[in-house]
């Protein structure tokens, strides 16, 4: 069911409105000023929402999926890459940092070491210098060179197409394997659970867990397999642009009518 047709009242108990929100309810579509007021007025402890009555109902899940697809049509992985090898290395480098930061250093890295064999033979100090800005550069340089060696020695220089083989590469865990298999090979091996997917899955009540592996299993149960790849991309983009960690921009959120997160900063229902 499209999000716009979702009856908001069915999802939450009636709430007492603050003056700003009562004004919004009366006037309908919030003005820019009203949005500003409401956004600066976090939902108080008293007003905090309870749990959604049926957070995993097929109708609600479909509403979330439809809204995400509409908001982020054709969205792709934000890491710059030209092949599976580059995406694997870029994803290893993306741990604990931003894709923007990784994209700043990978052009030089892949220009100097364009293949697994070249990277496997790379001087570690040179790799450390190039990737310095991504943080944890010593461990990442060691892992990327070691991963390139395993690619050459075990897989003839080709990035494998299964999670089990991918996680044999140093620095590669399930998340990286899912990124590469999904974004490059189009294989829905799992759902990518990064910091954004984890946070949004909790806010949208798609899971109660905080461990990525358990969150992924929960998501796999409710998200159709043919949406696993795009769902991750869409949620990551939504987490970066709107549902940010510290102060989510709920007044601008296309999922707002379906969301009852406890830390919402604005609510229409
Ligand atoms: S309404 Fe707010 S908390 Fe809920 S998904 Fe949107 S931005 Fe995130």
PDB file of C-alpha atoms and ligand atoms in Angstrom:
ATOM      1  CA  UNK A   1       0.000   0.000   0.000  1.00  0.00           C
ATOM      2  CA  UNK A   2       1.443   3.405  -0.875  1.00  0.00           C
ATOM      3  CA  UNK A   3       2.528   5.361   2.171  1.00  0.00           C
ATOM      4  CA  UNK A   4       0.110   8.192   1.419  1.00  0.00           C
ATOM      5  CA  UNK A   5      -2.834   5.809   1.769  1.00  0.00           C
ATOM      6  CA  UNK A   6      -1.648   4.380   5.076  1.00  0.00           C
ATOM      7  CA  UNK A   7      -4.049   5.390   7.855  1.00  0.00           C
ATOM      8  CA  UNK A   8      -1.726   6.959  10.405  1.00  0.00           C
ATOM      9  CA  UNK A   9      -4.199   6.668  13.276  1.00  0.00           C
ATOM     10  CA  UNK A  10      -4.284   2.907  12.997  1.00  0.00           C
ATOM     11  CA  UNK A  11      -0.608   2.775  13.900  1.00  0.00           C
ATOM     12  CA  UNK A  12      -0.516   4.816  17.066  1.00  0.00           C
ATOM     13  CA  UNK A  13      -2.698   5.690  20.006  1.00  0.00           C
ATOM     14  CA  UNK A  14      -4.182   9.215  20.053  1.00  0.00           C
ATOM     15  CA  UNK A  15      -1.667  11.794  21.258  1.00  0.00           C
ATOM     16  CA  UNK A  16      -2.074  15.034  23.113  1.00  0.00           C
ATOM     17  CA  UNK A  17      -0.827  17.795  20.807  1.00  0.00           C
ATOM     18  CA  UNK A  18       1.491  20.569  21.800  1.00  0.00           C
ATOM     19  CA  UNK A  19       0.393  24.060  20.644  1.00  0.00           C
ATOM     20  CA  UNK A  20       2.770  23.988  17.674  1.00  0.00           C
ATOM     21  CA  UNK A  21       1.550  20.589  16.575  1.00  0.00           C
ATOM     22  CA  UNK A  22      -2.108  21.525  17.102  1.00  0.00           C
ATOM     23  CA  UNK A  23      -1.486  24.452  14.787  1.00  0.00           C
ATOM     24  CA  UNK A  24      -0.030  22.083  12.225  1.00  0.00           C
ATOM     25  CA  UNK A  25      -2.986  19.731  12.535  1.00  0.00           C
ATOM     26  CA  UNK A  26      -5.434  22.575  11.959  1.00  0.00           C
ATOM     27  CA  UNK A  27      -3.533  24.136   9.085  1.00  0.00           C
ATOM     28  CA  UNK A  28      -2.707  20.866   7.338  1.00  0.00           C
ATOM     29  CA  UNK A  29       0.566  20.898   5.384  1.00  0.00           C
ATOM     30  CA  UNK A  30       3.187  22.441   7.683  1.00  0.00           C
ATOM     31  CA  UNK A  31       4.660  25.749   6.656  1.00  0.00           C
ATOM     32  CA  UNK A  32       8.413  26.210   6.667  1.00  0.00           C
ATOM     33  CA  UNK A  33       8.099  28.222   9.877  1.00  0.00           C
ATOM     34  CA  UNK A  34       5.922  25.588  11.544  1.00  0.00           C
ATOM     35  CA  UNK A  35       8.401  22.902  10.526  1.00  0.00           C
ATOM     36  CA  UNK A  36      11.200  24.932  12.049  1.00  0.00           C
ATOM     37  CA  UNK A  37       9.284  25.350  15.293  1.00  0.00           C
ATOM     38  CA  UNK A  38       8.337  21.703  15.425  1.00  0.00           C
ATOM     39  CA  UNK A  39      11.831  20.504  14.543  1.00  0.00           C
ATOM     40  CA  UNK A  40      13.264  22.564  17.385  1.00  0.00           C
ATOM     41  CA  UNK A  41      10.731  21.058  19.722  1.00  0.00           C
ATOM     42  CA  UNK A  42      11.687  17.418  20.240  1.00  0.00           C
ATOM     43  CA  UNK A  43       8.916  15.078  21.250  1.00  0.00           C
ATOM     44  CA  UNK A  44       8.898  15.286  25.030  1.00  0.00           C
ATOM     45  CA  UNK A  45       9.182  12.246  27.246  1.00  0.00           C
ATOM     46  CA  UNK A  46       5.470  12.492  27.903  1.00  0.00           C
ATOM     47  CA  UNK A  47       4.698  12.607  24.214  1.00  0.00           C
ATOM     48  CA  UNK A  48       7.036   9.819  23.225  1.00  0.00           C
ATOM     49  CA  UNK A  49       5.351   7.158  21.163  1.00  0.00           C
ATOM     50  CA  UNK A  50       4.851   3.623  22.275  1.00  0.00           C
ATOM     51  CA  UNK A  51       5.540   0.714  20.027  1.00  0.00           C
ATOM     52  CA  UNK A  52       3.739   0.399  16.737  1.00  0.00           C
ATOM     53  CA  UNK A  53       0.859  -2.031  17.192  1.00  0.00           C
ATOM     54  CA  UNK A  54       2.014  -4.383  14.424  1.00  0.00           C
ATOM     55  CA  UNK A  55       5.439  -3.194  13.283  1.00  0.00           C
ATOM     56  CA  UNK A  56       6.031  -6.216  11.068  1.00  0.00           C
ATOM     57  CA  UNK A  57       2.626  -6.373   9.413  1.00  0.00           C
ATOM     58  CA  UNK A  58       2.935  -6.991   5.649  1.00  0.00           C
ATOM     59  CA  UNK A  59       1.005  -3.765   4.946  1.00  0.00           C
ATOM     60  CA  UNK A  60       3.408  -1.665   7.011  1.00  0.00           C
ATOM     61  CA  UNK A  61       6.503  -3.331   5.541  1.00  0.00           C
ATOM     62  CA  UNK A  62       5.127  -2.763   2.050  1.00  0.00           C
ATOM     63  CA  UNK A  63       4.440   0.871   2.927  1.00  0.00           C
ATOM     64  CA  UNK A  64       8.045   1.338   4.044  1.00  0.00           C
ATOM     65  CA  UNK A  65       9.402  -0.389   0.926  1.00  0.00           C
ATOM     66  CA  UNK A  66       7.170   1.643  -1.397  1.00  0.00           C
ATOM     67  CA  UNK A  67       8.134   4.904   0.275  1.00  0.00           C
ATOM     68  CA  UNK A  68      11.864   4.125   0.141  1.00  0.00           C
ATOM     69  CA  UNK A  69      11.686   3.160  -3.525  1.00  0.00           C
ATOM     70  CA  UNK A  70       9.804   6.348  -4.300  1.00  0.00           C
ATOM     71  CA  UNK A  71      12.247   8.505  -2.316  1.00  0.00           C
ATOM     72  CA  UNK A  72      15.458   6.960  -3.681  1.00  0.00           C
ATOM     73  CA  UNK A  73      14.787   5.503  -7.135  1.00  0.00           C
ATOM     74  CA  UNK A  74      17.743   3.633  -8.608  1.00  0.00           C
ATOM     75  CA  UNK A  75      20.074   4.560  -5.772  1.00  0.00           C
ATOM     76  CA  UNK A  76      23.454   2.804  -5.885  1.00  0.00           C
ATOM     77  CA  UNK A  77      26.478   2.221  -3.691  1.00  0.00           C
ATOM     78  CA  UNK A  78      28.232   5.528  -2.954  1.00  0.00           C
ATOM     79  CA  UNK A  79      31.743   4.050  -3.050  1.00  0.00           C
ATOM     80  CA  UNK A  80      33.502   4.890  -6.312  1.00  0.00           C
ATOM     81  CA  UNK A  81      34.607   1.721  -8.089  1.00  0.00           C
ATOM     82  CA  UNK A  82      35.033   0.217 -11.544  1.00  0.00           C
ATOM     83  CA  UNK A  83      35.137  -3.489 -10.717  1.00  0.00           C
ATOM     84  CA  UNK A  84      34.615  -6.018  -7.928  1.00  0.00           C
ATOM     85  CA  UNK A  85      38.250  -5.752  -6.793  1.00  0.00           C
ATOM     86  CA  UNK A  86      38.018  -1.982  -6.332  1.00  0.00           C
ATOM     87  CA  UNK A  87      34.681  -2.272  -4.542  1.00  0.00           C
ATOM     88  CA  UNK A  88      36.094  -4.899  -2.180  1.00  0.00           C
ATOM     89  CA  UNK A  89      39.089  -2.751  -1.276  1.00  0.00           C
ATOM     90  CA  UNK A  90      36.978   0.415  -0.983  1.00  0.00           C
ATOM     91  CA  UNK A  91      34.531  -1.352   1.328  1.00  0.00           C
ATOM     92  CA  UNK A  92      37.359  -2.598   3.557  1.00  0.00           C
ATOM     93  CA  UNK A  93      38.612   1.002   3.747  1.00  0.00           C
ATOM     94  CA  UNK A  94      35.134   2.324   4.566  1.00  0.00           C
ATOM     95  CA  UNK A  95      35.118   0.806   8.066  1.00  0.00           C
ATOM     96  CA  UNK A  96      34.726   3.528  10.707  1.00  0.00           C
ATOM     97  CA  UNK A  97      34.767   6.325   8.149  1.00  0.00           C
ATOM     98  CA  UNK A  98      32.627   7.928   5.451  1.00  0.00           C
ATOM     99  CA  UNK A  99      32.316   6.907   1.811  1.00  0.00           C
ATOM    100  CA  UNK A 100      33.307  10.461   0.880  1.00  0.00           C
ATOM    101  CA  UNK A 101      36.585  10.033   2.748  1.00  0.00           C
ATOM    102  CA  UNK A 102      37.256   6.707   1.022  1.00  0.00           C
ATOM    103  CA  UNK A 103      36.460   8.178  -2.401  1.00  0.00           C
ATOM    104  CA  UNK A 104      39.125  10.826  -1.844  1.00  0.00           C
ATOM    105  CA  UNK A 105      41.943   8.308  -1.557  1.00  0.00           C
ATOM    106  CA  UNK A 106      40.923   5.393  -3.784  1.00  0.00           C
ATOM    107  CA  UNK A 107      41.605   7.108  -7.153  1.00  0.00           C
ATOM    108  CA  UNK A 108      45.310   7.363  -6.282  1.00  0.00           C
ATOM    109  CA  UNK A 109      45.352   3.888  -4.724  1.00  0.00           C
ATOM    110  CA  UNK A 110      43.824   2.210  -7.781  1.00  0.00           C
ATOM    111  CA  UNK A 111      45.933   4.255 -10.175  1.00  0.00           C
ATOM    112  CA  UNK A 112      49.111   2.979  -8.534  1.00  0.00           C
ATOM    113  CA  UNK A 113      47.840  -0.528  -7.764  1.00  0.00           C
ATOM    114  CA  UNK A 114      45.082  -1.300 -10.289  1.00  0.00           C
ATOM    115  CA  UNK A 115      44.980  -5.094  -9.896  1.00  0.00           C
ATOM    116  CA  UNK A 116      45.070  -7.606  -7.031  1.00  0.00           C
ATOM    117  CA  UNK A 117      48.583  -8.668  -8.073  1.00  0.00           C
ATOM    118  CA  UNK A 118      49.907  -5.095  -8.051  1.00  0.00           C
ATOM    119  CA  UNK A 119      48.322  -4.388  -4.664  1.00  0.00           C
ATOM    120  CA  UNK A 120      49.596  -7.700  -3.272  1.00  0.00           C
ATOM    121  CA  UNK A 121      53.157  -6.548  -4.068  1.00  0.00           C
ATOM    122  CA  UNK A 122      52.643  -2.966  -2.897  1.00  0.00           C
ATOM    123  CA  UNK A 123      54.982  -1.440  -0.284  1.00  0.00           C
ATOM    124  CA  UNK A 124      52.958  -1.175   2.899  1.00  0.00           C
ATOM    125  CA  UNK A 125      54.283   2.304   3.710  1.00  0.00           C
ATOM    126  CA  UNK A 126      53.084   3.594   0.344  1.00  0.00           C
ATOM    127  CA  UNK A 127      49.603   2.146   0.874  1.00  0.00           C
ATOM    128  CA  UNK A 128      49.528   3.611   4.390  1.00  0.00           C
ATOM    129  CA  UNK A 129      50.408   7.035   2.998  1.00  0.00           C
ATOM    130  CA  UNK A 130      47.626   6.932   0.399  1.00  0.00           C
ATOM    131  CA  UNK A 131      44.867   5.705   2.712  1.00  0.00           C
ATOM    132  CA  UNK A 132      45.986   7.681   5.747  1.00  0.00           C
ATOM    133  CA  UNK A 133      42.852   9.847   5.748  1.00  0.00           C
ATOM    134  CA  UNK A 134      40.489   6.894   6.214  1.00  0.00           C
ATOM    135  CA  UNK A 135      41.680   6.221   9.763  1.00  0.00           C
ATOM    136  CA  UNK A 136      43.064   2.979  11.185  1.00  0.00           C
ATOM    137  CA  UNK A 137      45.372   3.181   8.188  1.00  0.00           C
ATOM    138  CA  UNK A 138      47.964   0.717   9.457  1.00  0.00           C
ATOM    139  CA  UNK A 139      45.461  -2.102   9.952  1.00  0.00           C
ATOM    140  CA  UNK A 140      43.658  -1.221   6.734  1.00  0.00           C
ATOM    141  CA  UNK A 141      46.885  -1.180   4.690  1.00  0.00           C
ATOM    142  CA  UNK A 142      47.810  -4.552   6.118  1.00  0.00           C
ATOM    143  CA  UNK A 143      44.357  -5.981   5.393  1.00  0.00           C
ATOM    144  CA  UNK A 144      44.037  -4.646   1.861  1.00  0.00           C
ATOM    145  CA  UNK A 145      47.452  -5.991   0.868  1.00  0.00           C
ATOM    146  CA  UNK A 146      46.702  -9.327   2.545  1.00  0.00           C
ATOM    147  CA  UNK A 147      43.267  -9.486   0.865  1.00  0.00           C
ATOM    148  CA  UNK A 148      44.901  -8.852  -2.514  1.00  0.00           C
ATOM    149  CA  UNK A 149      47.358 -11.687  -1.819  1.00  0.00           C
ATOM    150  CA  UNK A 150      44.524 -14.102  -1.009  1.00  0.00           C
ATOM    151  CA  UNK A 151      42.705 -13.028  -4.175  1.00  0.00           C
ATOM    152  CA  UNK A 152      45.812 -13.823  -6.221  1.00  0.00           C
ATOM    153  CA  UNK A 153      46.764 -17.043  -4.474  1.00  0.00           C
ATOM    154  CA  UNK A 154      43.331 -18.579  -3.777  1.00  0.00           C
ATOM    155  CA  UNK A 155      41.036 -17.079  -6.385  1.00  0.00           C
ATOM    156  CA  UNK A 156      43.280 -16.355  -9.397  1.00  0.00           C
ATOM    157  CA  UNK A 157      42.812 -12.642  -8.957  1.00  0.00           C
ATOM    158  CA  UNK A 158      39.005 -12.770  -9.217  1.00  0.00           C
ATOM    159  CA  UNK A 159      36.736 -11.689  -6.389  1.00  0.00           C
ATOM    160  CA  UNK A 160      34.665 -14.763  -5.427  1.00  0.00           C
ATOM    161  CA  UNK A 161      30.888 -14.822  -5.636  1.00  0.00           C
ATOM    162  CA  UNK A 162      29.907 -16.402  -2.320  1.00  0.00           C
ATOM    163  CA  UNK A 163      29.866 -15.048   1.216  1.00  0.00           C
ATOM    164  CA  UNK A 164      31.765 -18.089   2.475  1.00  0.00           C
ATOM    165  CA  UNK A 165      34.659 -17.421   0.094  1.00  0.00           C
ATOM    166  CA  UNK A 166      34.548 -13.652   0.504  1.00  0.00           C
ATOM    167  CA  UNK A 167      35.008 -13.804   4.253  1.00  0.00           C
ATOM    168  CA  UNK A 168      38.271 -15.691   3.718  1.00  0.00           C
ATOM    169  CA  UNK A 169      39.740 -12.338   2.667  1.00  0.00           C
ATOM    170  CA  UNK A 170      41.435 -10.461   5.536  1.00  0.00           C
ATOM    171  CA  UNK A 171      39.368  -7.459   6.577  1.00  0.00           C
ATOM    172  CA  UNK A 172      36.223  -8.829   4.965  1.00  0.00           C
ATOM    173  CA  UNK A 173      33.246  -9.731   7.139  1.00  0.00           C
ATOM    174  CA  UNK A 174      29.648 -10.413   6.233  1.00  0.00           C
ATOM    175  CA  UNK A 175      28.797  -6.768   5.624  1.00  0.00           C
ATOM    176  CA  UNK A 176      31.577  -6.254   3.093  1.00  0.00           C
ATOM    177  CA  UNK A 177      30.723  -9.550   1.404  1.00  0.00           C
ATOM    178  CA  UNK A 178      27.066  -8.500   1.067  1.00  0.00           C
ATOM    179  CA  UNK A 179      28.074  -5.092  -0.322  1.00  0.00           C
ATOM    180  CA  UNK A 180      30.260  -6.596  -3.053  1.00  0.00           C
ATOM    181  CA  UNK A 181      27.979  -9.499  -3.928  1.00  0.00           C
ATOM    182  CA  UNK A 182      24.920  -7.258  -4.058  1.00  0.00           C
ATOM    183  CA  UNK A 183      26.332  -4.121  -5.667  1.00  0.00           C
ATOM    184  CA  UNK A 184      28.688  -5.705  -8.185  1.00  0.00           C
ATOM    185  CA  UNK A 185      27.391  -9.195  -8.884  1.00  0.00           C
ATOM    186  CA  UNK A 186      23.704  -8.502  -8.207  1.00  0.00           C
ATOM    187  CA  UNK A 187      23.579 -11.496  -5.855  1.00  0.00           C
ATOM    188  CA  UNK A 188      21.185 -11.073  -2.921  1.00  0.00           C
ATOM    189  CA  UNK A 189      23.357 -12.922  -0.429  1.00  0.00           C
ATOM    190  CA  UNK A 190      22.012 -10.967   2.526  1.00  0.00           C
ATOM    191  CA  UNK A 191      21.059  -7.524   3.736  1.00  0.00           C
ATOM    192  CA  UNK A 192      23.905  -5.055   4.270  1.00  0.00           C
ATOM    193  CA  UNK A 193      23.739  -3.919   7.895  1.00  0.00           C
ATOM    194  CA  UNK A 194      25.945  -0.890   8.440  1.00  0.00           C
ATOM    195  CA  UNK A 195      25.524   1.785  11.089  1.00  0.00           C
ATOM    196  CA  UNK A 196      22.673   3.469   9.162  1.00  0.00           C
ATOM    197  CA  UNK A 197      20.725   0.275   8.473  1.00  0.00           C
ATOM    198  CA  UNK A 198      21.150  -0.732  12.104  1.00  0.00           C
ATOM    199  CA  UNK A 199      19.877   2.605  13.450  1.00  0.00           C
ATOM    200  CA  UNK A 200      16.940   2.852  11.037  1.00  0.00           C
ATOM    201  CA  UNK A 201      15.911  -0.763  11.568  1.00  0.00           C
ATOM    202  CA  UNK A 202      15.606  -0.004  15.277  1.00  0.00           C
ATOM    203  CA  UNK A 203      13.761   3.286  14.743  1.00  0.00           C
ATOM    204  CA  UNK A 204      11.348   1.640  12.311  1.00  0.00           C
ATOM    205  CA  UNK A 205      10.932  -1.284  14.725  1.00  0.00           C
ATOM    206  CA  UNK A 206      12.012  -3.870  12.177  1.00  0.00           C
ATOM    207  CA  UNK A 207      14.231  -5.444  14.823  1.00  0.00           C
ATOM    208  CA  UNK A 208      14.849  -5.326  18.551  1.00  0.00           C
ATOM    209  CA  UNK A 209      18.456  -6.406  18.266  1.00  0.00           C
ATOM    210  CA  UNK A 210      21.601  -4.320  18.110  1.00  0.00           C
ATOM    211  CA  UNK A 211      24.015  -6.961  16.838  1.00  0.00           C
ATOM    212  CA  UNK A 212      24.379  -6.637  13.049  1.00  0.00           C
ATOM    213  CA  UNK A 213      24.135 -10.380  12.406  1.00  0.00           C
ATOM    214  CA  UNK A 214      20.861 -10.661  14.354  1.00  0.00           C
ATOM    215  CA  UNK A 215      19.502  -7.503  12.728  1.00  0.00           C
ATOM    216  CA  UNK A 216      20.282  -8.952   9.318  1.00  0.00           C
ATOM    217  CA  UNK A 217      18.417 -12.162  10.150  1.00  0.00           C
ATOM    218  CA  UNK A 218      15.402 -10.142  11.306  1.00  0.00           C
ATOM    219  CA  UNK A 219      15.435  -8.080   8.114  1.00  0.00           C
ATOM    220  CA  UNK A 220      15.742 -11.172   5.958  1.00  0.00           C
ATOM    221  CA  UNK A 221      12.535 -12.491   7.528  1.00  0.00           C
ATOM    222  CA  UNK A 222      10.407  -9.454   6.646  1.00  0.00           C
ATOM    223  CA  UNK A 223      11.994  -7.953   3.522  1.00  0.00           C
ATOM    224  CA  UNK A 224      11.395  -9.891   0.284  1.00  0.00           C
ATOM    225  CA  UNK A 225      14.659 -11.277  -1.081  1.00  0.00           C
ATOM    226  CA  UNK A 226      14.332  -9.412  -4.369  1.00  0.00           C
ATOM    227  CA  UNK A 227      14.430  -6.148  -2.386  1.00  0.00           C
ATOM    228  CA  UNK A 228      17.399  -6.968  -0.133  1.00  0.00           C
ATOM    229  CA  UNK A 229      20.002  -5.158  -2.271  1.00  0.00           C
ATOM    230  CA  UNK A 230      18.047  -1.968  -2.988  1.00  0.00           C
ATOM    231  CA  UNK A 231      16.518  -1.850   0.485  1.00  0.00           C
ATOM    232  CA  UNK A 232      20.018  -1.573   1.992  1.00  0.00           C
ATOM    233  CA  UNK A 233      21.040   1.187  -0.434  1.00  0.00           C
ATOM    234  CA  UNK A 234      17.816   3.097   0.194  1.00  0.00           C
ATOM    235  CA  UNK A 235      18.044   2.822   3.971  1.00  0.00           C
ATOM    236  CA  UNK A 236      21.703   3.922   3.929  1.00  0.00           C
ATOM    237  CA  UNK A 237      20.817   6.998   1.869  1.00  0.00           C
ATOM    238  CA  UNK A 238      17.853   7.793   4.102  1.00  0.00           C
ATOM    239  CA  UNK A 239      20.084   7.467   7.149  1.00  0.00           C
ATOM    240  CA  UNK A 240      22.675   9.810   5.681  1.00  0.00           C
ATOM    241  CA  UNK A 241      20.301  12.455   4.416  1.00  0.00           C
ATOM    242  CA  UNK A 242      17.237  12.461   6.689  1.00  0.00           C
ATOM    243  CA  UNK A 243      17.179   9.948   9.520  1.00  0.00           C
ATOM    244  CA  UNK A 244      20.508  11.118  10.879  1.00  0.00           C
ATOM    245  CA  UNK A 245      21.794   9.784  14.170  1.00  0.00           C
ATOM    246  CA  UNK A 246      21.652  12.718  16.566  1.00  0.00           C
ATOM    247  CA  UNK A 247      18.661  14.720  15.402  1.00  0.00           C
ATOM    248  CA  UNK A 248      16.607  13.003  12.710  1.00  0.00           C
ATOM    249  CA  UNK A 249      14.889  15.387  10.305  1.00  0.00           C
ATOM    250  CA  UNK A 250      11.452  13.916  10.881  1.00  0.00           C
ATOM    251  CA  UNK A 251       9.608  16.973   9.507  1.00  0.00           C
ATOM    252  CA  UNK A 252      11.199  16.230   6.112  1.00  0.00           C
ATOM    253  CA  UNK A 253      10.862  12.440   6.277  1.00  0.00           C
ATOM    254  CA  UNK A 254       8.877  10.483   3.706  1.00  0.00           C
ATOM    255  CA  UNK A 255       8.443   7.623   6.191  1.00  0.00           C
ATOM    256  CA  UNK A 256       7.151   9.816   8.986  1.00  0.00           C
ATOM    257  CA  UNK A 257       3.548   8.585   8.942  1.00  0.00           C
ATOM    258  CA  UNK A 258       4.801   5.026   9.360  1.00  0.00           C
ATOM    259  CA  UNK A 259       7.360   5.763  12.056  1.00  0.00           C
ATOM    260  CA  UNK A 260       6.865   5.751  15.796  1.00  0.00           C
ATOM    261  CA  UNK A 261      10.490   5.957  16.832  1.00  0.00           C
ATOM    262  CA  UNK A 262      11.009   7.088  20.398  1.00  0.00           C
ATOM    263  CA  UNK A 263      13.492   9.761  19.385  1.00  0.00           C
ATOM    264  CA  UNK A 264      11.395  11.397  16.665  1.00  0.00           C
ATOM    265  CA  UNK A 265      11.908  15.151  16.560  1.00  0.00           C
ATOM    266  CA  UNK A 266       8.546  15.892  14.961  1.00  0.00           C
ATOM    267  CA  UNK A 267       5.341  13.976  14.452  1.00  0.00           C
ATOM    268  CA  UNK A 268       2.184  14.482  12.410  1.00  0.00           C
ATOM    269  CA  UNK A 269       0.268  11.851  14.333  1.00  0.00           C
TER     270      UNK A 269
HETATM  271  S1  LIG B   1      10.254   9.921  11.123  1.00  0.00           S
HETATM  272 FE1  LIG B   1      12.231  10.579  11.967  1.00  0.00          FE
HETATM  273  S2  LIG B   1      12.968   8.820  13.162  1.00  0.00           S
HETATM  274 FE2  LIG B   1      11.350   8.083  11.786  1.00  0.00          FE
HETATM  275  S3  LIG B   1      12.410   7.357   9.957  1.00  0.00           S
HETATM  276 FE3  LIG B   1      11.828   9.475   9.581  1.00  0.00          FE
HETATM  277  S4  LIG B   1      13.585  10.714  10.208  1.00  0.00           S
HETATM  278 FE4  LIG B   1      13.843   8.653  11.090  1.00  0.00          FE
END
